[in-house]
GROMACS .gro file of C-alpha atoms in nm:
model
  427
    1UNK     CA    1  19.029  27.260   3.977
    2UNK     CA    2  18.792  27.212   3.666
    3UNK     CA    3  19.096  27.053   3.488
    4UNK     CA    4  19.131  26.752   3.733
    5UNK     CA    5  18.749  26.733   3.743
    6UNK     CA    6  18.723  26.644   3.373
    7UNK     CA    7  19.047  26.413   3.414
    8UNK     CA    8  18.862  26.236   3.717
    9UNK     CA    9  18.493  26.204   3.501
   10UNK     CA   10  18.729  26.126   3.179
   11UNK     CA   11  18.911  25.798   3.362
   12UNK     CA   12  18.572  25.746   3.503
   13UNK     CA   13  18.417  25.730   3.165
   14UNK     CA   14  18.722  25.495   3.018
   15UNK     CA   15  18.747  25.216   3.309
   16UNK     CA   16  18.472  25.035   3.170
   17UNK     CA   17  18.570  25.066   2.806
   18UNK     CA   18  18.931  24.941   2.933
   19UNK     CA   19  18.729  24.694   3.143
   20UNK     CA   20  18.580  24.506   2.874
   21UNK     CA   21  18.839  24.520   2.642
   22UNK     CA   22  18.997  24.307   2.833
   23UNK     CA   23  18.699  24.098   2.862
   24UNK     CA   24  18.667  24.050   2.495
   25UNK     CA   25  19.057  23.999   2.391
   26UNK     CA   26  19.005  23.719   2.718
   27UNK     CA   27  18.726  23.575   2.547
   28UNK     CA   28  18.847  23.528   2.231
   29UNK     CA   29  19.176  23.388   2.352
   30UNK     CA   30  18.934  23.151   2.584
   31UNK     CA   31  18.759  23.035   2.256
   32UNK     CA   32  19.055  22.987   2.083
   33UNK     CA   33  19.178  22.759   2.323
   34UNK     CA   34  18.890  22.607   2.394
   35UNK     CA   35  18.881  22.491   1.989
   36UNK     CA   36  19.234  22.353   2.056
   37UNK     CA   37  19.189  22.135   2.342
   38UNK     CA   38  18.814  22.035   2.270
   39UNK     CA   39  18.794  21.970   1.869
   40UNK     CA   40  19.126  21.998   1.755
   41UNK     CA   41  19.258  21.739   2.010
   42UNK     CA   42  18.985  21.496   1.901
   43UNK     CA   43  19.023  21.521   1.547
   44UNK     CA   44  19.180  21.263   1.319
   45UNK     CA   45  19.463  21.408   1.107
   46UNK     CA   46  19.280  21.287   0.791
   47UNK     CA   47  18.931  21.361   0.872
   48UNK     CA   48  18.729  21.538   0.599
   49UNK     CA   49  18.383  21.760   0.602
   50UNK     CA   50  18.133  21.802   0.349
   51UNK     CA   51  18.008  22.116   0.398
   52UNK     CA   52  17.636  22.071   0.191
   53UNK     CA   53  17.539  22.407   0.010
   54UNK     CA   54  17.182  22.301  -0.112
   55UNK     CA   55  16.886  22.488   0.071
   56UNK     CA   56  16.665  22.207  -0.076
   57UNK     CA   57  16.396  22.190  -0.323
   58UNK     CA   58  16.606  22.412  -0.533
   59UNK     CA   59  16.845  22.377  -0.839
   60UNK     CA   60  16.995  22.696  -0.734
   61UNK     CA   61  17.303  22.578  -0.533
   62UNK     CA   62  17.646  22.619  -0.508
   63UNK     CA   63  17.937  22.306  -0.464
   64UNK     CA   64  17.986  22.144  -0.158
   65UNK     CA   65  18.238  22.282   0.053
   66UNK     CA   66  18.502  21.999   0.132
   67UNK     CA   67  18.767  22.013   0.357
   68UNK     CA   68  19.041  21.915   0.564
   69UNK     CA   69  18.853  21.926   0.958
   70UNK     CA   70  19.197  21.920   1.171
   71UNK     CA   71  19.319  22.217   0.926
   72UNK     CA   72  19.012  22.402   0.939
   73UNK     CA   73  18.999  22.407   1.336
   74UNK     CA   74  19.383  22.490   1.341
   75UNK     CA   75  19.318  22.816   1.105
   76UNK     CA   76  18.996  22.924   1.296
   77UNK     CA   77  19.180  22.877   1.657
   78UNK     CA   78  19.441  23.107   1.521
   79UNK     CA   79  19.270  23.324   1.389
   80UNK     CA   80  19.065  23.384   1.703
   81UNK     CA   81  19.391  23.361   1.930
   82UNK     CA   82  19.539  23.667   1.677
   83UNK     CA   83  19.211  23.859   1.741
   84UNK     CA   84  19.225  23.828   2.111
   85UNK     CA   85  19.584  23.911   2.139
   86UNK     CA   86  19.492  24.279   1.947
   87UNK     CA   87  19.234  24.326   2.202
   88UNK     CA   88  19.446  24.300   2.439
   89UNK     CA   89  19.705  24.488   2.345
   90UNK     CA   90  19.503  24.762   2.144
   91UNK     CA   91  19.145  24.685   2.119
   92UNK     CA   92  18.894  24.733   1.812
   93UNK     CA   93  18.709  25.008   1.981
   94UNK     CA   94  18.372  25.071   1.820
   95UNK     CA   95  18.409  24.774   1.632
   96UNK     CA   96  18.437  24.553   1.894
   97UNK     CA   97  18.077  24.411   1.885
   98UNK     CA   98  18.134  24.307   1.471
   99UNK     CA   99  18.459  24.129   1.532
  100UNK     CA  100  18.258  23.925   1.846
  101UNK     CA  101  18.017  23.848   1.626
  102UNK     CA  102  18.262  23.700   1.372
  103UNK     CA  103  18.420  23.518   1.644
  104UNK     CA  104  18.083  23.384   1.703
  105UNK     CA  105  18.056  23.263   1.356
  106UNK     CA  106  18.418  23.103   1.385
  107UNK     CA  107  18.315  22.966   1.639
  108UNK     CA  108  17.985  22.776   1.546
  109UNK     CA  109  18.167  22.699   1.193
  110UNK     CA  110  18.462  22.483   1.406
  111UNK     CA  111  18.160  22.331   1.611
  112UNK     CA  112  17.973  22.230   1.298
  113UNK     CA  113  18.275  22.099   1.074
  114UNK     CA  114  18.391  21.893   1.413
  115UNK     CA  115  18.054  21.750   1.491
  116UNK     CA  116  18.020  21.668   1.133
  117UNK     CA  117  18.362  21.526   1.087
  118UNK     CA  118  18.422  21.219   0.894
  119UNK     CA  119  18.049  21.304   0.742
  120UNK     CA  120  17.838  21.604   0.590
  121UNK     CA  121  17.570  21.839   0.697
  122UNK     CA  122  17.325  22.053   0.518
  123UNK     CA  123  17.448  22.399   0.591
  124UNK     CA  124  17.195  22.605   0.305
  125UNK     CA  125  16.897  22.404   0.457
  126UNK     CA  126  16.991  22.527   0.819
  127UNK     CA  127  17.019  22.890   0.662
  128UNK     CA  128  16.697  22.835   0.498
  129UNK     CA  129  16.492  22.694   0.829
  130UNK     CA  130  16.672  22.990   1.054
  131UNK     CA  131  16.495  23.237   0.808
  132UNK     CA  132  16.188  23.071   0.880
  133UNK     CA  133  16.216  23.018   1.257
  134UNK     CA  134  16.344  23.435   1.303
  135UNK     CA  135  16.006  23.524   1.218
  136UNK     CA  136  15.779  23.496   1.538
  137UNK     CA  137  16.121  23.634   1.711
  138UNK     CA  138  16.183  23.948   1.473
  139UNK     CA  139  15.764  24.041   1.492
  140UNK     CA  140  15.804  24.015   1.832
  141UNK     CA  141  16.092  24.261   1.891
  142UNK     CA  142  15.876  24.467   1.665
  143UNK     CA  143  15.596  24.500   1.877
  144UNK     CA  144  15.807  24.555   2.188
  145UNK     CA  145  16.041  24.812   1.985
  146UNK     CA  146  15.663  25.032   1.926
  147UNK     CA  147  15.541  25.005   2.292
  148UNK     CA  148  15.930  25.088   2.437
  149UNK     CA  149  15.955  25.396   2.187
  150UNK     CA  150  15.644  25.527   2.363
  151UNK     CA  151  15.711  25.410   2.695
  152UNK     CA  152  15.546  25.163   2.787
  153UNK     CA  153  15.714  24.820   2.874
  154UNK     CA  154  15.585  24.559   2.720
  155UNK     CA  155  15.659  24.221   2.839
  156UNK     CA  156  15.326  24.056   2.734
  157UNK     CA  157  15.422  23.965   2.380
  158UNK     CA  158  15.443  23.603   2.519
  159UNK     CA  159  15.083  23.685   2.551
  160UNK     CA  160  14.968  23.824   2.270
  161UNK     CA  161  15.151  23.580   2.029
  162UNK     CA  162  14.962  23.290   2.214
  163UNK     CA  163  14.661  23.461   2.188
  164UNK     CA  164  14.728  23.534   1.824
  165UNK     CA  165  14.805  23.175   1.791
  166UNK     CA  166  14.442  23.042   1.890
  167UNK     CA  167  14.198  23.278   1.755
  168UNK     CA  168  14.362  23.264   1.424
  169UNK     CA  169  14.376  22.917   1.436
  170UNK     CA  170  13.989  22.912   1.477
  171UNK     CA  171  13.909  23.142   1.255
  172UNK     CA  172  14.099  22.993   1.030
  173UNK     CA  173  13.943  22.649   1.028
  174UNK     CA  174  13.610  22.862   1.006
  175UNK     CA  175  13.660  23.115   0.723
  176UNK     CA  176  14.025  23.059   0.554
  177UNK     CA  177  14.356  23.162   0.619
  178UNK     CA  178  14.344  23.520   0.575
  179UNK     CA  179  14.044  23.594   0.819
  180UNK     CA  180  14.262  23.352   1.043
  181UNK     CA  181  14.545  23.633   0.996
  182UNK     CA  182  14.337  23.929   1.027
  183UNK     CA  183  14.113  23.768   1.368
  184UNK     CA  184  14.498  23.709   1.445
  185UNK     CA  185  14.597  24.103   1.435
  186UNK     CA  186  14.291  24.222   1.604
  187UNK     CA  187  14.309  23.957   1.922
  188UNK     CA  188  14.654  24.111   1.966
  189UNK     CA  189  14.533  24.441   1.932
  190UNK     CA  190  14.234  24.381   2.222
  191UNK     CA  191  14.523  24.239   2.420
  192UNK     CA  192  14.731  24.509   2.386
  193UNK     CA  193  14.418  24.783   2.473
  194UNK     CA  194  14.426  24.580   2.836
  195UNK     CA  195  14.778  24.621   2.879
  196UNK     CA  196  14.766  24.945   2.784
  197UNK     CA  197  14.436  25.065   3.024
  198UNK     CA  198  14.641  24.897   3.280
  199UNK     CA  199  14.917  25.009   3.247
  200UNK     CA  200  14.834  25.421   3.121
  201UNK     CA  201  14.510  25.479   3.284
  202UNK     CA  202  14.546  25.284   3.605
  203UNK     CA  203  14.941  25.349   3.644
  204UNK     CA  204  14.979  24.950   3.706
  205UNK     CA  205  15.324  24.858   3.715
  206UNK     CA  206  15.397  24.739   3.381
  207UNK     CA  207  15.582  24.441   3.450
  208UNK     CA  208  15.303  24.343   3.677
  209UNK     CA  209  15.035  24.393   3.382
  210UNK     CA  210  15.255  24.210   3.149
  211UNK     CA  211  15.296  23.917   3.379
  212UNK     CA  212  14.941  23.898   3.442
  213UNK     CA  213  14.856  23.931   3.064
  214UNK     CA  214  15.102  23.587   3.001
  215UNK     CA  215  14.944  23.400   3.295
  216UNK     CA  216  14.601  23.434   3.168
  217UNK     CA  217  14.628  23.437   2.823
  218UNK     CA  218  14.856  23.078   2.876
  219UNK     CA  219  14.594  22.937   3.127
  220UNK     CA  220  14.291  23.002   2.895
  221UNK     CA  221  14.439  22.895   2.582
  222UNK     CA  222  14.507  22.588   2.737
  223UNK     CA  223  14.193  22.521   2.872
  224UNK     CA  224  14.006  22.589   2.533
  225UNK     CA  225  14.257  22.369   2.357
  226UNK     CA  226  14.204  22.065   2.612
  227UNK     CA  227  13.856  22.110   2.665
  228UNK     CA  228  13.733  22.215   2.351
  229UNK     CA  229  13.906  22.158   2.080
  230UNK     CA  230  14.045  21.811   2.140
  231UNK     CA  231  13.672  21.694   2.194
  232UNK     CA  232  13.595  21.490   1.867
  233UNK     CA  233  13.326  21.746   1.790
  234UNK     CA  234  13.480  22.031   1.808
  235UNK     CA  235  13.813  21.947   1.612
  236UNK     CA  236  13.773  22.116   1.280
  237UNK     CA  237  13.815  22.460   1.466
  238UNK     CA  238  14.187  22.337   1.502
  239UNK     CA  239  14.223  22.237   1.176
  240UNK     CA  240  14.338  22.545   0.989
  241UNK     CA  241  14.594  22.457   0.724
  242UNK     CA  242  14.938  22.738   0.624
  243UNK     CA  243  14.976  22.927   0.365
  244UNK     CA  244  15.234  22.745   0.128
  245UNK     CA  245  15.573  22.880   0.042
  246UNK     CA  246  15.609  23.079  -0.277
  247UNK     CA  247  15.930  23.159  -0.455
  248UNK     CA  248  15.970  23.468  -0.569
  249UNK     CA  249  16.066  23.513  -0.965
  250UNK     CA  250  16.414  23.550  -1.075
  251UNK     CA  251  16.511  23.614  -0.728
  252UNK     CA  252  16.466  23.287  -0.601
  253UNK     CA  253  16.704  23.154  -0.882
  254UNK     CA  254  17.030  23.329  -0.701
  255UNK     CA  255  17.255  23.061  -0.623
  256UNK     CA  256  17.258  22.950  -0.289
  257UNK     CA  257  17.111  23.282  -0.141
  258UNK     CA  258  16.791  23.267  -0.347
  259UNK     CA  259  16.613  22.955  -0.210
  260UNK     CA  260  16.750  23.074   0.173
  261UNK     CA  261  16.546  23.406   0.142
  262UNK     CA  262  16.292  23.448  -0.154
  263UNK     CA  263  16.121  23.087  -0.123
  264UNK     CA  264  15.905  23.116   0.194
  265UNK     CA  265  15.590  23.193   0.291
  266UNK     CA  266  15.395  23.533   0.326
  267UNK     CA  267  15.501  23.555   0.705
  268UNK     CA  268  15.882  23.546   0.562
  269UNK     CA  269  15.789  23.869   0.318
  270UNK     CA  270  15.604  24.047   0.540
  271UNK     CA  271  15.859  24.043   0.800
  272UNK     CA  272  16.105  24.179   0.515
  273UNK     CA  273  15.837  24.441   0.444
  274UNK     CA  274  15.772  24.582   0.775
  275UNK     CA  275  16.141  24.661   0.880
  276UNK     CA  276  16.154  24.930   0.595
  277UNK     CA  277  15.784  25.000   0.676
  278UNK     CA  278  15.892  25.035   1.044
  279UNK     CA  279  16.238  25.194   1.009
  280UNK     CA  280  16.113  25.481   0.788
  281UNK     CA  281  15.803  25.547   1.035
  282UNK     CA  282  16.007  25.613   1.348
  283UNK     CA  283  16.276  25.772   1.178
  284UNK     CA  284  16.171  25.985   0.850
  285UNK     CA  285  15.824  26.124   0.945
  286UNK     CA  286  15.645  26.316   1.177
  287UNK     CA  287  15.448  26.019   1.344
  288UNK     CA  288  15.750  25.873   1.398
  289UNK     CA  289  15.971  26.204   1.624
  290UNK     CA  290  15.650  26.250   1.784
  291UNK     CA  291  15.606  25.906   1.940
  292UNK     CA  292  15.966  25.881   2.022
  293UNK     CA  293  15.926  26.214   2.179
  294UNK     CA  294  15.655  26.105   2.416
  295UNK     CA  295  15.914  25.772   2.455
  296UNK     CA  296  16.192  26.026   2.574
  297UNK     CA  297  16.071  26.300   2.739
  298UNK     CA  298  15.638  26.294   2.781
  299UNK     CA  299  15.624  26.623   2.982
  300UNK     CA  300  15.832  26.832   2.677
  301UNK     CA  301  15.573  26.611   2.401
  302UNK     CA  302  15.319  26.725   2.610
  303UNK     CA  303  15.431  27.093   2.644
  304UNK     CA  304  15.415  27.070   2.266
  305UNK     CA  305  15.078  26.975   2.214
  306UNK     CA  306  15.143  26.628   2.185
  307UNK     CA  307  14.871  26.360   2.382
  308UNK     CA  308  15.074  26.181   2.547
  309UNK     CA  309  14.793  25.930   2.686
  310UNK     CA  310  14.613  25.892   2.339
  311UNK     CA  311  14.956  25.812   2.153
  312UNK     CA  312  15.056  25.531   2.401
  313UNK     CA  313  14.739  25.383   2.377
  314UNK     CA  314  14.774  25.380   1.972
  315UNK     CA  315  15.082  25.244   1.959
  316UNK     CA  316  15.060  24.989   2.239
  317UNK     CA  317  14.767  24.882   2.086
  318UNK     CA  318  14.936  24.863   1.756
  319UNK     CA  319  15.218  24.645   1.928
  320UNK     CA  320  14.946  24.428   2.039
  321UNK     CA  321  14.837  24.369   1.644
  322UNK     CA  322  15.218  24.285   1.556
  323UNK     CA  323  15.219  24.092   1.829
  324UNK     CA  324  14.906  23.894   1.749
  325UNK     CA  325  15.023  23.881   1.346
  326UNK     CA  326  15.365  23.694   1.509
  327UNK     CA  327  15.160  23.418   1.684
  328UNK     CA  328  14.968  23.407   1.361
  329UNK     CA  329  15.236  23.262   1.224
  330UNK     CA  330  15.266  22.912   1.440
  331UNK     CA  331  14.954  22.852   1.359
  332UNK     CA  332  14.889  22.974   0.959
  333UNK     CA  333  15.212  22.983   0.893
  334UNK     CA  334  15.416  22.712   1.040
  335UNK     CA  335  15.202  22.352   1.186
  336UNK     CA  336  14.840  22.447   1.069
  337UNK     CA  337  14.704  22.356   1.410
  338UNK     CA  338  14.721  22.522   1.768
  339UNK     CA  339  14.922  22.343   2.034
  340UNK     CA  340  14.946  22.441   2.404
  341UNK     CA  341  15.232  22.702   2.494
  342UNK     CA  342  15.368  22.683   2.105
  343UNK     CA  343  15.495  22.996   2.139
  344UNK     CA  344  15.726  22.824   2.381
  345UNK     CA  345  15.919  23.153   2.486
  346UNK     CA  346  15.958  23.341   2.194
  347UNK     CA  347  15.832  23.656   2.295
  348UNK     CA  348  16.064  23.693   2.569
  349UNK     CA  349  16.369  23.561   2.276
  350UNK     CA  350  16.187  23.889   2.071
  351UNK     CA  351  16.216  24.129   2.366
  352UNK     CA  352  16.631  24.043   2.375
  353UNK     CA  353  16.643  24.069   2.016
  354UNK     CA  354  16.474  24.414   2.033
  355UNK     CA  355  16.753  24.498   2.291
  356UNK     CA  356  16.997  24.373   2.120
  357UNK     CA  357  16.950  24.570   1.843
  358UNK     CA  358  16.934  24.913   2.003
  359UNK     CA  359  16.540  24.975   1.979
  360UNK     CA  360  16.556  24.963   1.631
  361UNK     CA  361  16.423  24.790   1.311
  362UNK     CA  362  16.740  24.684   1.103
  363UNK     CA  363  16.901  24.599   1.434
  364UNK     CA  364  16.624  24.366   1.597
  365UNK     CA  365  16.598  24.187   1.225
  366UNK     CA  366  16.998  24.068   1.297
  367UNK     CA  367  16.903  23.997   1.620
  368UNK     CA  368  16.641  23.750   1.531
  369UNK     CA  369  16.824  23.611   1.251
  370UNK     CA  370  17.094  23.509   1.473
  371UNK     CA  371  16.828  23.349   1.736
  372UNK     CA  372  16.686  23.224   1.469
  373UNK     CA  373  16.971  23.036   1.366
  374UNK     CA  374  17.037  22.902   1.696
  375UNK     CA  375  16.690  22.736   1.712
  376UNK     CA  376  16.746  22.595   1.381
  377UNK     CA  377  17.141  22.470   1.484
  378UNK     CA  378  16.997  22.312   1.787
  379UNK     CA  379  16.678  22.127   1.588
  380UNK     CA  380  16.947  22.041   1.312
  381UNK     CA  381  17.246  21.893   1.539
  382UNK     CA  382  16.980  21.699   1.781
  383UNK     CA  383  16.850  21.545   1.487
  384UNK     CA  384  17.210  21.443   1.339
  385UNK     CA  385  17.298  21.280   1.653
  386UNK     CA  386  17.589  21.500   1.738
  387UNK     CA  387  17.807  21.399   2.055
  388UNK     CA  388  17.623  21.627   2.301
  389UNK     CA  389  17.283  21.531   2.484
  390UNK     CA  390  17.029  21.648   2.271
  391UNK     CA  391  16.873  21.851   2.607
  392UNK     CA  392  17.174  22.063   2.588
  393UNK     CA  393  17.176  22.142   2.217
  394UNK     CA  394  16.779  22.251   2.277
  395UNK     CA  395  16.892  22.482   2.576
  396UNK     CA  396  17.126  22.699   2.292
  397UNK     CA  397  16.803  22.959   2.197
  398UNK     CA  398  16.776  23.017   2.541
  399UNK     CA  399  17.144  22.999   2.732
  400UNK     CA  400  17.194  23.291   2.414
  401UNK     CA  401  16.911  23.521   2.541
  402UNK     CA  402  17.037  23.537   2.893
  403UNK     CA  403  17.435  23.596   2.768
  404UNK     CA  404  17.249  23.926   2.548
  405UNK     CA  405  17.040  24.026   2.812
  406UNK     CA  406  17.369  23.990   3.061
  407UNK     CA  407  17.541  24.259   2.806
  408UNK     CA  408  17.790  24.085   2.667
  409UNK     CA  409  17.747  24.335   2.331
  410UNK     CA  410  17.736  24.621   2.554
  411UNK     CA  411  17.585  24.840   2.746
  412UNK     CA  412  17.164  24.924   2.580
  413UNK     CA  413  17.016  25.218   2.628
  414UNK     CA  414  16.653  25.225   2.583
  415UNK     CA  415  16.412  25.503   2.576
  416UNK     CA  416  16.428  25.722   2.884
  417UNK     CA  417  16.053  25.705   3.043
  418UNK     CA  418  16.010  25.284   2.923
  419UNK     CA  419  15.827  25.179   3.234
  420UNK     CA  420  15.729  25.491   3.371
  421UNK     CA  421  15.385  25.598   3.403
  422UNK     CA  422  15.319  25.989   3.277
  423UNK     CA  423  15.123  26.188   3.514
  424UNK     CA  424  15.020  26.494   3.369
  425UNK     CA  425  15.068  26.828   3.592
  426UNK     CA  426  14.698  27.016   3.674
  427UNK     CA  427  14.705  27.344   3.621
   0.00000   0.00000   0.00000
């Protein structure tokens, strides 16, 4: 009898492996053919594409990739049609996720050297800008990776970056860039200590306290910026400046990579900084096992002598900095001026990047990077005039969260009490 239990819970446990192996291999056969009948069909036999490998404002570069477009597309649709068919037929298991991701780049490489057929486009410089553009997206998932690891769901970020966005703004135009930063963090932080009372001491459902949070913090903003400071009077408090880039010596001078990731601003190497900062916290000290403990299982943290209440309200707070330093960054770091809703969505892009990449530091970076990207491939093609309405290139960013958040990479497990309220037994 035990024996055809663990048979029955063992097919149970392979049907939706099986399932979306079949899914995938599909996929990539669908892409393939899609490639075929879309680009390859439309392309002249003698068309060329310049591929451009300068990130710009740099002498580190590498040559232009030129090439053949119809025998480009022909290689990439076969080489996605050869990947589907051993999907199909015998799958890449655990590596499934990498080889959809490299079908993703095939993918946007046949899309780029077809749109750009017959002409060029500058593929270091849209390397360089999705660097730049992961930033707010990456800080994000940050914040919501600290609150989820204790437990608390944390869909304010939207928020907080918004909020971040305006006070360091003002401060900014009033004392200089790196007051603007640090009024910046602690606005996020006071945010965050309202979700958190909500949300730990009242027991308020915390999508309901995040939602709230994002209403208000959008409707006020707005009103100060209208009211305030686009009165003539009041304008130099919205007049902040950004910190200018800085390349970093000798590394900046790689070819081609150098000027795409060491020749940004401070927001850029921060960002770098705080996923090793992050990643050894929660993983390689004692600070770290004990707030993913209360993340996992409160009642055995609590049995242990851990305070459960007092961590959550740290670290949510402490989301609500890194939240705060992320909407620094449209303002200090990216237009030098606040702008009504500029966060324009990112914190919910940082809160699929965070699931995307498993809870985790390293993971949520690729995760942004790749949003990133797709803000700066829709910016970049819109601009180039590419043969597809410019309203559907902007709706890539977002069409991209919804296909990560649908699972497409898998099944995410987050931590086990995220969203649940701890109510500590009386003795």
């Amino acid at each position: 009898m035990s024996n055809q239990v663990q048979k029955k819970e063992k097919i149970i446990r392979e049907k939706p492996e099986t399932l979306r192996q079949v899914i995938m291999g599909a996929f990539f056969l669908l892409i393939a053919l899609f490639i075929g009948f879309v680009f390859i069909r439309s392309t002249d036999a003698l068309m060329v594409t310049t591929f451009v490998m300068t990130p710009g404002g740099s002498k580190a570069t590498l040559p232009d990739l030129v090439f053949n477009t119809r025998a480009a597309l022909i290689a990439i649709s076969a080489i996605s049609a050869f990947l589907g068919a051993f999907q199909l037929i015998k799958g890449f298991g655990k590596a499934t996720n990498w080889i959809l991701g490299f079908v993703g780049i095939l993918l946007t490489t046949s899309f780029l050297a077809w749109g750009a057929g017959g002409g060029s486009i500058n593929v270091g410089g849209m390397l360089r800008v999705a660097i730049m553009r992961s930033v707010p997206i990456v800080l994000g998932a940050f914040s919501g990776i600290l609150c989820e690891r204790v437990g608390v769901t944390n869909i304010a970020i939207e928020g907080m970056m918004i909020t971040g966005a305006l006070v360091g703004s003002m401060f900014g135009s009033l004392f200089g860039l790196w007051p603007g930063v640090i009024a910046a963090i602690i606005s996020g932080g006071l945010t965050g200590s309202i979700h958190a009372m909500l949300s730990i001491k009242y027991k308020v459902n915390q999508i309901i306290s995040g939602t709230i949070i994002n209403i208000f913090t959008v409707g006020l903003t707005s009103y100060i910026v209208t009211k305030i400071l686009q009165v003539s009077e009041w304008q130099y408090l919205n007049q902040s400046g950004f910190f200018p880039s800085y390349s970093i010596p000798f590394l900046s001078k790689i070819p081609f990579l150098g000027p795409i990731l060491f020749s940004h601003n401070m927001f850029v190497y921060a960002m770098y900084l705080l996923v090793g900062i992050l990643t050894f916290a929660l993983f390689h000290t004692r600070w770290g096992l004990r707030l993913r403990a209360v993340g996992e299982h409160p009642k055995a943290a609590d049995t242990l002598g851990i305070n459960v209440f007092r961590t959550r309200y740290l670290v949510v707070i402490l989301g609500g900095m890194m939240a705060g330093f992320a909407g620094s960054y449209f303002s200090l770091g990216s237009l030098g001026y606040f702008e009504q809703v500029m966060s324009a969505g990112r914190g919910f892009i940082g809160l699929a990047a965070m699931i995307f990449g498993k809870w985790t530091p390293v993971g949520s970076l690729g995760a942004g990077l790749l949003f990133g990207f797709a803000e700066s491939l829709s910016t970049n093609l819109s601009i180039l005039r590419f043969p597809i309405p410019a309203e559907l290139l902007l709706m890539v960013p977002y069409v991209l969260t919804m296909v990560i958040l649908a699972g497409v990479v898998g099944r995410s497990q987050g931590p086990a009490s995220a969203g649940v309220p701890y109510e500590k037994e009386s003795l």
